Short mmCIF file of C-alpha atoms in Angstrom, two decimals:
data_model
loop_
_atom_site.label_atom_id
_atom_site.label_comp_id
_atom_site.label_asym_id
_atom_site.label_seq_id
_atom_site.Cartn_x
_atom_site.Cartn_y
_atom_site.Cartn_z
CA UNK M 1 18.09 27.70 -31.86
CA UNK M 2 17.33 30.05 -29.12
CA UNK M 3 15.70 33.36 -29.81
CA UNK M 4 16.70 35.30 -26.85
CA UNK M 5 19.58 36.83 -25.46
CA UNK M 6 19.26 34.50 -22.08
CA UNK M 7 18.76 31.35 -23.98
CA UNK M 8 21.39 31.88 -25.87
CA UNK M 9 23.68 32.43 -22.88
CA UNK M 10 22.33 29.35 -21.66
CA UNK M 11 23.29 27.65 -24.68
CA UNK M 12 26.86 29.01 -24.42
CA UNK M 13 27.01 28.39 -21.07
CA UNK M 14 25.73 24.49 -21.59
CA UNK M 15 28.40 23.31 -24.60
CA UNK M 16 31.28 24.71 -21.74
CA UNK M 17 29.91 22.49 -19.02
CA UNK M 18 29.73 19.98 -21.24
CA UNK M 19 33.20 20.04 -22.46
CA UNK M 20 34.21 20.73 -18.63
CA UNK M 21 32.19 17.11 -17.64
CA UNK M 22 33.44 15.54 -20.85
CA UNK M 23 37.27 15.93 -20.02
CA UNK M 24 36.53 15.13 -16.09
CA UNK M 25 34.41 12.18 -17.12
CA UNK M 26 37.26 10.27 -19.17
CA UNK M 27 39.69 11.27 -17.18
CA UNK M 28 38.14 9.66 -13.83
CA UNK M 29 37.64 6.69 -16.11
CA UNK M 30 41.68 6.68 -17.46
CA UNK M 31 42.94 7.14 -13.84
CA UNK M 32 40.78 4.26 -12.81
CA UNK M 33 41.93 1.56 -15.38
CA UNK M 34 45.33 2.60 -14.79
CA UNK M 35 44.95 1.50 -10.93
CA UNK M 36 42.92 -1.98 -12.10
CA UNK M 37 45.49 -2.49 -14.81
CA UNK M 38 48.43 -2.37 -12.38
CA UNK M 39 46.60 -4.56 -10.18
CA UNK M 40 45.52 -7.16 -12.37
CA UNK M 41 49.12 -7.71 -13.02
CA UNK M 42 50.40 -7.71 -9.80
CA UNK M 43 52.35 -5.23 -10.03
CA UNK M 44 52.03 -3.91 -6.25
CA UNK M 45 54.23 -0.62 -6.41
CA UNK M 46 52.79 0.66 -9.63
CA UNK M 47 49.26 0.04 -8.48
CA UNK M 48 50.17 2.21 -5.42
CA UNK M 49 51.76 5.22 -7.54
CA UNK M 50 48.54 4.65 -9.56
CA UNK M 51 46.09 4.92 -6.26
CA UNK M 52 48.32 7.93 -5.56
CA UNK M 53 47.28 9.96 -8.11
CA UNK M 54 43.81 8.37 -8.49
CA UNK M 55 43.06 9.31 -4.89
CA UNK M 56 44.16 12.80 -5.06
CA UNK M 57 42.70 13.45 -8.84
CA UNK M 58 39.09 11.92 -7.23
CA UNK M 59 39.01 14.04 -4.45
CA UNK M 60 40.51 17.32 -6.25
CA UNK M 61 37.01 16.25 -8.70
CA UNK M 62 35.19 16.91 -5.53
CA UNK M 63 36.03 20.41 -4.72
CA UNK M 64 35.41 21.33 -8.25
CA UNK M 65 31.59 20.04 -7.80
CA UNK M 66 32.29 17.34 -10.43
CA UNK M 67 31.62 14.45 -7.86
CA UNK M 68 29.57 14.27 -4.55
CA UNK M 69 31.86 13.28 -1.70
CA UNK M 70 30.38 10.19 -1.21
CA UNK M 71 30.75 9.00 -4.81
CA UNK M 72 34.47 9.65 -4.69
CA UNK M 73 34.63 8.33 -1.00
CA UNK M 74 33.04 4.78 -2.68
CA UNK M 75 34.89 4.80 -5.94
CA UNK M 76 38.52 5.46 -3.63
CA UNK M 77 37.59 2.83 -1.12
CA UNK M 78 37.32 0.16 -3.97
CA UNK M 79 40.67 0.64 -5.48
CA UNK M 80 42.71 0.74 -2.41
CA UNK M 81 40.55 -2.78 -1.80
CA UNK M 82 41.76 -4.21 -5.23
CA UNK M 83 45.39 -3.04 -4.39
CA UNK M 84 45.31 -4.19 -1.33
CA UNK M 85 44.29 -7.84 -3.23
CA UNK M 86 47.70 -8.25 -4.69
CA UNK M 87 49.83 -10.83 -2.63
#
């Protein structure tokens, strides 16, 4: 356990920002199935609603810091690719 007052503050400070990357983390991977879920079953207007909010949830993780730009710039790009599969 920490024994002074800043190490303790950086403990504090660490179990936050993990929580914060925890909730950020599975919801990046929810968002995402939902968009390959749609897709996989053809289903061309859900898989757009789903990009929708995928696309907008991806880049709103990039102005919190959680993602660089071009991770979410990669990760977007390949899910409007899969919809854009679907006959």
């Amino acid at each position: 356990m920490a024994n002074h007052k800043s190490a303790e503050k950086r403990a504090r400070q660490t179990i936050k920002r993990t929580e914060r990357n925890r909730y950020y983390r599975t919801r990046l991977k929810n968002i995402t199935r939902a968009v390959r879920e749609a897709a996989e079953q053809n289903d061309k207007n859900a898989a757009n609603e789903a990009l929708k909010i995928a696309n907008k949830s991806i880049h709103s993780m990039v102005s919190r810091g959680f993602l660089k730009k071009q991770t979410a710039s990669r990760r977007v790009s390949r899910l409007v690719l899969l919809v854009n599969k679907i006959a």
